[in-house]
Coordinates of N, CA, C and O in Angstrom, one line a residue:
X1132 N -17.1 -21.4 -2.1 CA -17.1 -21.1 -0.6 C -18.4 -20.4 -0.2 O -18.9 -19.5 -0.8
X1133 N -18.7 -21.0 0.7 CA -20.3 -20.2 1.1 C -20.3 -18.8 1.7 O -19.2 -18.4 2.1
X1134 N -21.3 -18.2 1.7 CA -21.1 -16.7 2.0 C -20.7 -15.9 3.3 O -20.4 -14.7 3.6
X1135 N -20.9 -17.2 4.2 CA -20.6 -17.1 6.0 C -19.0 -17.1 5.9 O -18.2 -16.2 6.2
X1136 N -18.8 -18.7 5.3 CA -16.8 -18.9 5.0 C -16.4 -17.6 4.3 O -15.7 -16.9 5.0
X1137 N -16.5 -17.0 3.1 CA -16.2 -15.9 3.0 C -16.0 -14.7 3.8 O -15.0 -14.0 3.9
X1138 N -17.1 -14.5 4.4 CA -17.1 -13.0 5.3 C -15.8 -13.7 6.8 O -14.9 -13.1 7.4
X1139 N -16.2 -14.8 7.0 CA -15.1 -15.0 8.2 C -13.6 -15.2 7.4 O -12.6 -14.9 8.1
X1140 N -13.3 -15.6 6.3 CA -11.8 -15.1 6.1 C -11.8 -13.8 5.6 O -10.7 -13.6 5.3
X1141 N -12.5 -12.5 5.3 CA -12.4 -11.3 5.0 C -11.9 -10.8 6.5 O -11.0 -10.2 6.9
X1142 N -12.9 -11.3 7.2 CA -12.7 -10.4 8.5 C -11.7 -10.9 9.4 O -11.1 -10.2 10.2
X1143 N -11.4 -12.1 9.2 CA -9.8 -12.7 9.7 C -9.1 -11.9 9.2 O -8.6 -11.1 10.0
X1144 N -8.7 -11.6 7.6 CA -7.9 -10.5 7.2 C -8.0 -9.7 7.6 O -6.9 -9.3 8.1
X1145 N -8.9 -8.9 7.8 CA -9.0 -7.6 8.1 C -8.3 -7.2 9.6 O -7.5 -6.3 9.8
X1146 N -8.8 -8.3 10.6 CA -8.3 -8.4 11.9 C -6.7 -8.9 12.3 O -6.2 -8.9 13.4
X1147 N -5.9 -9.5 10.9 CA -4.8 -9.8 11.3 C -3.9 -8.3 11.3 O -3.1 -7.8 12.1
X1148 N -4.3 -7.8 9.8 CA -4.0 -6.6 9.3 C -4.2 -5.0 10.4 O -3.7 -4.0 10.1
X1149 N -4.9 -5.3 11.5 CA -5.8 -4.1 12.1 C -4.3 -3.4 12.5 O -3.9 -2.2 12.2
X1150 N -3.6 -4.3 13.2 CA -2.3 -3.2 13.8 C -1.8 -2.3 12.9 O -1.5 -1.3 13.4
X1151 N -1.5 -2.5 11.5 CA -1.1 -1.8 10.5 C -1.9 -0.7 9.8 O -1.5 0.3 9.3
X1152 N -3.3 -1.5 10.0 CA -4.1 -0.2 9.8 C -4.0 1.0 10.5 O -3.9 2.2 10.2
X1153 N -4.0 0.3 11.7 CA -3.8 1.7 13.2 C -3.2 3.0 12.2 O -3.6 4.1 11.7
X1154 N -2.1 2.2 12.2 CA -0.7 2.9 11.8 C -1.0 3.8 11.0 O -1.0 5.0 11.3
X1155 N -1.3 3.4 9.5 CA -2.2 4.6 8.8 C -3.0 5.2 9.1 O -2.8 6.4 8.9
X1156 N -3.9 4.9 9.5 CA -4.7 5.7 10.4 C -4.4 7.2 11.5 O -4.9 8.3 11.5
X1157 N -3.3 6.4 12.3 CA -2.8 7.8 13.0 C -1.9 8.7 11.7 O -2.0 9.9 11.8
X1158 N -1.2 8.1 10.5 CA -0.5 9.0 10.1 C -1.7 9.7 9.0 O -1.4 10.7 8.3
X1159 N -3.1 9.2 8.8 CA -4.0 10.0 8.1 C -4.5 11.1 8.8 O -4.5 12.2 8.2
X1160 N -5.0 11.0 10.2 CA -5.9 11.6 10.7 C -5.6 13.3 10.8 O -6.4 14.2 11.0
X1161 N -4.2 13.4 10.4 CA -3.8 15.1 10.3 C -3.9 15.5 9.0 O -3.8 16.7 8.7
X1162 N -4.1 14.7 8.3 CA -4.0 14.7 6.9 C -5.1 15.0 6.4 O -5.3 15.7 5.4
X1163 N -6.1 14.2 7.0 CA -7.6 14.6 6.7 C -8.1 15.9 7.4 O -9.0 16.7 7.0
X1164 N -7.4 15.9 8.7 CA -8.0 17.3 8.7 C -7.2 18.7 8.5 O -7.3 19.8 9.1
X1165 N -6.6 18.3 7.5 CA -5.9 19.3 6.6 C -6.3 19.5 5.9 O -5.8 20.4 5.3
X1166 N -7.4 18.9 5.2 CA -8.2 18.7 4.1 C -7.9 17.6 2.8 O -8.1 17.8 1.6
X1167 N -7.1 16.4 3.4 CA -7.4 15.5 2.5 C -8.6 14.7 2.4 O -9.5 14.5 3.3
X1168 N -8.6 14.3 1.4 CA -9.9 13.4 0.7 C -9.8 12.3 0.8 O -8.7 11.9 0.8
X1169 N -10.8 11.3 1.1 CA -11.2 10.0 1.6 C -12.4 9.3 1.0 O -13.6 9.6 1.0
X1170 N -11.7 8.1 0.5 CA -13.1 7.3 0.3 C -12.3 5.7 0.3 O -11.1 5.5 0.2
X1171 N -13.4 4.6 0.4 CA -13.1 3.5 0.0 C -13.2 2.6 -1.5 O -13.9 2.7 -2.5
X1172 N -12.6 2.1 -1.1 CA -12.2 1.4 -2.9 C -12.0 -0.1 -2.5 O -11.1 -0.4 -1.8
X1173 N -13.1 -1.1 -3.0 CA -13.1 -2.6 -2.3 C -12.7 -3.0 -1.2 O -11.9 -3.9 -1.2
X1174 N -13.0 -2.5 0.0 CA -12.9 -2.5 1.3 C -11.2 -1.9 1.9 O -10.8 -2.2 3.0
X1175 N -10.6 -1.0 1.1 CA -9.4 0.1 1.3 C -9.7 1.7 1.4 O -10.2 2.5 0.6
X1176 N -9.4 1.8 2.7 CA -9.6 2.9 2.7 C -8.5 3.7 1.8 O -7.4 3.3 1.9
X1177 N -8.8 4.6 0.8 CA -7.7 5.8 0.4 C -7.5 7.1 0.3 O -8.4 7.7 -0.3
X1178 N -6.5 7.5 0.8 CA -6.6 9.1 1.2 C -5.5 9.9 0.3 O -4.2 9.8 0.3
X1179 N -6.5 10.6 -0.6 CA -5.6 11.9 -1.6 C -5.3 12.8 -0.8 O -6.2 13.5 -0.2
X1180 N -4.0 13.0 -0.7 CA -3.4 14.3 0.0 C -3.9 15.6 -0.4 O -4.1 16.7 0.3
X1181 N -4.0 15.3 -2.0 CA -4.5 16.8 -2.9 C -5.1 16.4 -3.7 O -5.0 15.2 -4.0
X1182 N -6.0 17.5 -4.3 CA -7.0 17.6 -5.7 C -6.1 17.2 -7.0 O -6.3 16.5 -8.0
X1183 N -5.2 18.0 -6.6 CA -4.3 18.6 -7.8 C -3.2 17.6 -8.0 O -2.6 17.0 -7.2
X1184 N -3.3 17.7 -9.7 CA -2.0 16.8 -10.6 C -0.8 17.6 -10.4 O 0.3 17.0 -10.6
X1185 N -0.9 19.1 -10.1 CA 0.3 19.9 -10.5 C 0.2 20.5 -8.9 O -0.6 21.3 -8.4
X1186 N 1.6 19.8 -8.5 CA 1.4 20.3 -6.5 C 2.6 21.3 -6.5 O 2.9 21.7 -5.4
X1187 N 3.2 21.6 -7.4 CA 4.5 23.1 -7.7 C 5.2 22.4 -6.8 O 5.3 21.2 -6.8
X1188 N 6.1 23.4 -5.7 CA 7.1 22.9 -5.4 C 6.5 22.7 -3.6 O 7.3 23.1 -2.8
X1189 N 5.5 22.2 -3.2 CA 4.9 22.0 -2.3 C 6.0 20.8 -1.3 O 6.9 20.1 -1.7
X1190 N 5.5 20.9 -0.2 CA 6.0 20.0 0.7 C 6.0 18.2 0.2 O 6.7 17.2 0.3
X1191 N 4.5 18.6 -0.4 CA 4.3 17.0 -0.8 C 5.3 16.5 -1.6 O 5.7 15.3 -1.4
X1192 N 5.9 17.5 -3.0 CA 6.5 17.0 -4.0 C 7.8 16.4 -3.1 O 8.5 15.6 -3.7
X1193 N 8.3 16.6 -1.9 CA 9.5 16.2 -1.4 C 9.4 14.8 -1.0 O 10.3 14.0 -0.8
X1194 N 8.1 14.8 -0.8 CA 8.0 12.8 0.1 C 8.5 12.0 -1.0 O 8.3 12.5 -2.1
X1195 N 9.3 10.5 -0.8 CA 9.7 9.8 -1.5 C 9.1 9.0 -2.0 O 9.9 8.1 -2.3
X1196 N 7.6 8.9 -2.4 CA 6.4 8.1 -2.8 C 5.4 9.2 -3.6 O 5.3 10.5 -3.6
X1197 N 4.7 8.0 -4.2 CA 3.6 8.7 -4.3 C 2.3 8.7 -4.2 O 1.4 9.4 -4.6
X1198 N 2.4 7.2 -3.5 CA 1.7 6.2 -2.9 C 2.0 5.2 -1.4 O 2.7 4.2 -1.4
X1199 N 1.5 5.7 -0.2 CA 2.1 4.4 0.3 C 1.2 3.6 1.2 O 0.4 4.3 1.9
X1200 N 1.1 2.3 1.4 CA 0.0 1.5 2.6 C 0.4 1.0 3.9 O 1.4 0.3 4.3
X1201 N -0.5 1.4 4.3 CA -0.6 0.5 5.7 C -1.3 -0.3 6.2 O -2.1 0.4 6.9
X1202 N -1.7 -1.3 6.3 CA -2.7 -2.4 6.2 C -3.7 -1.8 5.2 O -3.4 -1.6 4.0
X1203 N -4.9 -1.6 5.8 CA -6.0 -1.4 4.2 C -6.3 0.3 4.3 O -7.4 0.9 4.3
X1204 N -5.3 0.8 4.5 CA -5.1 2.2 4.9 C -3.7 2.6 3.3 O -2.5 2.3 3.3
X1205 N -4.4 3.2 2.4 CA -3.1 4.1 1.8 C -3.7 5.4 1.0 O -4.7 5.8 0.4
X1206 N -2.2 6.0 1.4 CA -2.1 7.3 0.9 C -1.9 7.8 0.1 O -0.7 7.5 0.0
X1207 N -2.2 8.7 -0.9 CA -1.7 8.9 -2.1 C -1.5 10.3 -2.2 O -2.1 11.1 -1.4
X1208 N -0.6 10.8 -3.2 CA -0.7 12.9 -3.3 C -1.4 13.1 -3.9 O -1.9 14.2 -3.5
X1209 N -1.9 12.7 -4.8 CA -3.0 13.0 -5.6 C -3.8 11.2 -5.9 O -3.5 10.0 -5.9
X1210 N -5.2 12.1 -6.2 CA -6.4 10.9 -6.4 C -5.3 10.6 -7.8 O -4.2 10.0 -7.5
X1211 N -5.4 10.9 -8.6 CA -4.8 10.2 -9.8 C -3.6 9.2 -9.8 O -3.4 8.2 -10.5
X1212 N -2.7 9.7 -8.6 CA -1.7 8.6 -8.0 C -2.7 7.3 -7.6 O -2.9 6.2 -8.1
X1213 N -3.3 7.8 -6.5 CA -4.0 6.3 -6.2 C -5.2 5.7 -7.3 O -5.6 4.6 -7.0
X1214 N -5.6 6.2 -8.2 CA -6.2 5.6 -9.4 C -5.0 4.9 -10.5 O -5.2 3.8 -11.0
X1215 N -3.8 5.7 -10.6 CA -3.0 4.9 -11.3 C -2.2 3.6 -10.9 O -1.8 2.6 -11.5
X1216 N -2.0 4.0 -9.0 CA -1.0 3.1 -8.5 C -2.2 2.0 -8.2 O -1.8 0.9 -8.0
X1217 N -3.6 2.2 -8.1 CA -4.1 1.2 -7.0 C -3.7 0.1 -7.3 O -3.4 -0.4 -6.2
X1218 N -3.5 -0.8 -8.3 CA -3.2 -2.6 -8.6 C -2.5 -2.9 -7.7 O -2.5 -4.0 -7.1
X1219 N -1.3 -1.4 -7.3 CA 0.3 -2.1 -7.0 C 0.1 -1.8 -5.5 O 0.5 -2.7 -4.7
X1220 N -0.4 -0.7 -5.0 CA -1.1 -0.6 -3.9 C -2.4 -1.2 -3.2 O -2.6 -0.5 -2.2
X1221 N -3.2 -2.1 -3.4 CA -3.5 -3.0 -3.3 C -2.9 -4.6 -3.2 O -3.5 -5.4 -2.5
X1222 N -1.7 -4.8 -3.8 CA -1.2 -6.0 -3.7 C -0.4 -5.6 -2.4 O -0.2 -6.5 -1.6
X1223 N 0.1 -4.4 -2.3 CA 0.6 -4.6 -0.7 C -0.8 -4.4 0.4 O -0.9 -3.9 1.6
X1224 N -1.1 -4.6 0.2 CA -2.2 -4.5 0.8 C -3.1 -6.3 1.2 O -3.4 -7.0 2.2
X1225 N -3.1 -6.4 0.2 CA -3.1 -8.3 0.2 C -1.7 -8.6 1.4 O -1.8 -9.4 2.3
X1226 N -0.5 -7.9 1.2 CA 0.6 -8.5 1.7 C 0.0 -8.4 3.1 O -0.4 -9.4 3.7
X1227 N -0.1 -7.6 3.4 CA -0.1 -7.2 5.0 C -1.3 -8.0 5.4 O -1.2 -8.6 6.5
X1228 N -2.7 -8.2 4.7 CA -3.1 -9.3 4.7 C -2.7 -10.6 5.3 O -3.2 -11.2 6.3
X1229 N -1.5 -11.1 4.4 CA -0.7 -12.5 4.5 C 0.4 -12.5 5.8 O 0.5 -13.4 6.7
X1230 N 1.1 -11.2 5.8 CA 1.9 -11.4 6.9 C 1.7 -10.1 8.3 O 2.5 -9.7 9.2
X1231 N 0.5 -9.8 8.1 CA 0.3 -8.9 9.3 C 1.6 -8.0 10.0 O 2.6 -7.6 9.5
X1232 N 1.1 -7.8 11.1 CA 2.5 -6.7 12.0 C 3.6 -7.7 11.2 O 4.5 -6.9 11.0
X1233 N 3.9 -8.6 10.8 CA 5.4 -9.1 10.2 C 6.0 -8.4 9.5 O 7.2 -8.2 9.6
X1234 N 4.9 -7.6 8.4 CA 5.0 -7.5 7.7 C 6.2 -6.2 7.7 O 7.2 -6.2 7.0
X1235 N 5.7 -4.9 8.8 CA 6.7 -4.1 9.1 C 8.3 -4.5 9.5 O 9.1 -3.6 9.6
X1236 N 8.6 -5.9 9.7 CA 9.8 -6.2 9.9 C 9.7 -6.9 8.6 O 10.9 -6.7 8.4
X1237 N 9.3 -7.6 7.6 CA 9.5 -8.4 6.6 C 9.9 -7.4 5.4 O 10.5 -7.9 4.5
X1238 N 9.6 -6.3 5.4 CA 9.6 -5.4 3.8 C 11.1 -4.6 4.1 O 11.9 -4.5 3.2
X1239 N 11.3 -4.3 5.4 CA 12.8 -3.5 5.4 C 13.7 -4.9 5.6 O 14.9 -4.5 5.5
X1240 N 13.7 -6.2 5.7 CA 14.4 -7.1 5.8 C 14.6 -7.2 4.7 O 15.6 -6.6 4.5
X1241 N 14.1 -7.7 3.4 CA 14.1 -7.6 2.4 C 14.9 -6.8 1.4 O 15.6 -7.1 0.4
X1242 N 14.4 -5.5 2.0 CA 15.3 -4.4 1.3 C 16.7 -4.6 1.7 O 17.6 -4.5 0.9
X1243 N 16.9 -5.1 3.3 CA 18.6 -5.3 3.5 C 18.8 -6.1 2.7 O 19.6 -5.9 1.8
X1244 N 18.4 -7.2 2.8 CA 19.1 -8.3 1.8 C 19.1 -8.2 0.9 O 19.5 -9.2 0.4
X1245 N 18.7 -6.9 -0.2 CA 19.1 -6.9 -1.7 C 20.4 -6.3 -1.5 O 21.4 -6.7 -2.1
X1246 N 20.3 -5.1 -0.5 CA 21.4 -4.3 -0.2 C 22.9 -4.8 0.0 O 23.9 -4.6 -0.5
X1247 N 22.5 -5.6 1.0 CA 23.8 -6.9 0.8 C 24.6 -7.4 -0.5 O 25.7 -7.3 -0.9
X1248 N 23.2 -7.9 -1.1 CA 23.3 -8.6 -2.6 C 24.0 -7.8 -3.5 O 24.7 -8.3 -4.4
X1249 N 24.0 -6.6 -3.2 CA 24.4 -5.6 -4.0 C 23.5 -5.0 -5.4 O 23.8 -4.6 -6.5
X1250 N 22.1 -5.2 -4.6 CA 20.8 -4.8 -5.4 C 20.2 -3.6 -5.2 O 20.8 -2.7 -4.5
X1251 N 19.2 -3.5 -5.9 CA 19.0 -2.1 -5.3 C 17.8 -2.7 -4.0 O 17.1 -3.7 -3.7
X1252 N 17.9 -1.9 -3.6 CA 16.8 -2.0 -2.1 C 15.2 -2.0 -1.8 O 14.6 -2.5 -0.9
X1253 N 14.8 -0.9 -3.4 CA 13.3 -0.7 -3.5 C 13.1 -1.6 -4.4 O 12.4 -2.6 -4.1
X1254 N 13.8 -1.3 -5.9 CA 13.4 -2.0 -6.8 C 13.4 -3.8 -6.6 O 12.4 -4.5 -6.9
X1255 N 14.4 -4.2 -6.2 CA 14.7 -5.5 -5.8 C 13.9 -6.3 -4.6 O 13.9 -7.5 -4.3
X1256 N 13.2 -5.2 -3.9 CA 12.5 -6.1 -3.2 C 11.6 -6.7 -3.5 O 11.0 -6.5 -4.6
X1257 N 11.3 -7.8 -2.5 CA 10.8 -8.4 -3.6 C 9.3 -8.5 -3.1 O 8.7 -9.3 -3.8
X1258 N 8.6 -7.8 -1.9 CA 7.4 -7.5 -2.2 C 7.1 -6.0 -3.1 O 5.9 -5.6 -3.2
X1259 N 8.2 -5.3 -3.9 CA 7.7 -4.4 -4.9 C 7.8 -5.2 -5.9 O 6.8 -4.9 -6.5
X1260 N 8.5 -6.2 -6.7 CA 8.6 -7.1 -7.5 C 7.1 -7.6 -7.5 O 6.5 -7.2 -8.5
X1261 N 6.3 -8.5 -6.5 CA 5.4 -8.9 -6.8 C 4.3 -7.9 -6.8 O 3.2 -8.3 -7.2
X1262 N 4.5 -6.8 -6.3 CA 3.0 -5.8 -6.7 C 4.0 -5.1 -7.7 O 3.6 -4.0 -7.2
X1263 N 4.7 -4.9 -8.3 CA 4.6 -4.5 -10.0 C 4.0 -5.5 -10.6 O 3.1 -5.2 -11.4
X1264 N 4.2 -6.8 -10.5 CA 4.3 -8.1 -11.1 C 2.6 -8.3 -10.9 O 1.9 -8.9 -11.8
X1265 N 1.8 -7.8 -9.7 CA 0.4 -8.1 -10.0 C -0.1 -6.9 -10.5 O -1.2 -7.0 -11.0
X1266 N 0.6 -5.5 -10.6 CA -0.4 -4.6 -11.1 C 0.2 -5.0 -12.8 O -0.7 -4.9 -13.5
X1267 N 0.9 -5.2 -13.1 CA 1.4 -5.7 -14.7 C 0.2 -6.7 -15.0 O -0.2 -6.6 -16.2
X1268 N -0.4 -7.8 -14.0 CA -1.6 -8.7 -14.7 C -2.9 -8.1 -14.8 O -3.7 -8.5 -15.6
X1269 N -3.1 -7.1 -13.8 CA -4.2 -6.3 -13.5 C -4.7 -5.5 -15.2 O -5.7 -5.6 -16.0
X1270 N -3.2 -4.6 -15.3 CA -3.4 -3.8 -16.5 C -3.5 -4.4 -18.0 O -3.9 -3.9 -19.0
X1271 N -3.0 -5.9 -17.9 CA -3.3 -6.6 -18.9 C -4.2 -7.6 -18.9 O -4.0 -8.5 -19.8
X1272 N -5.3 -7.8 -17.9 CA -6.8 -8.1 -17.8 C -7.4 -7.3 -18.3 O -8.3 -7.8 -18.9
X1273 N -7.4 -5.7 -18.3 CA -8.4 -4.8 -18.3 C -8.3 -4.5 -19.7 O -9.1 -3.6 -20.2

């Protein structure tokens, strides 16, 4: 693909994804100036909440992640979370990519219908199925 066709589907993505970025974005912007950390990683922004591997019994240890995205926007508690999670956080990131603002109605739909199934709701979904399933090819490329 030539190098023009490339940059115009990068930035198609990037522009389908923008609404969802917003989103991270507003929930970073207090976060950074609380003193989280920021940098980009292949065109993702990612923001460490903390320095620190050991956060004691901090507010942070209560969130139910330890990782999460919003278009090319994710957050992590620590840099080491988003160094360990990035494969799996990145492939949601592709997702929102593929299904833009859908995407916020496609990932809790999902979770209902395992719930139904009588699945579990995180594990069974099945955009976490496919980012375990791509960070699983990631760590066994490397």
């Amino acid at each position: 693909m030539p190098n023009a066709t490339k940059f115009l589907h990068r930035l198609l993505r990037y522009i389908w994804g923008a609404p969802c970025s917003v989103v991270g974005l507003v929930l970073a912007a207090p976060l950074l100036l609380a003193g989280a950390k920021a940098h980009s990683v292949c065109g993702v922004l990612e923001i460490a909440l903390s320095q620190q591997e050991k956060l004691g019994f901090s507010l942070l240890n209560r969130l139910p992640f330890c990782a999460i995205t919003f278009g090319h926007v994710v957050i992590g508690l620590t840099e080491h979370n988003l160094e360990h999670l990035r494969a799996h956080e990145h492939e949601h990131v592709r997702q929102y990519e593929r299904w833009g603002l859908f995407f916020f109605l496609a990932y809790p739909a999902s979770s209902l219908y395992q719930w139904v199934c009588g699945n579990n709701p995180y594990w069974d979904n099945r955009f976490e199925v496919q980012a375990r399933l791509s960070a699983a090819n990631a760590k066994n490329e490397a």
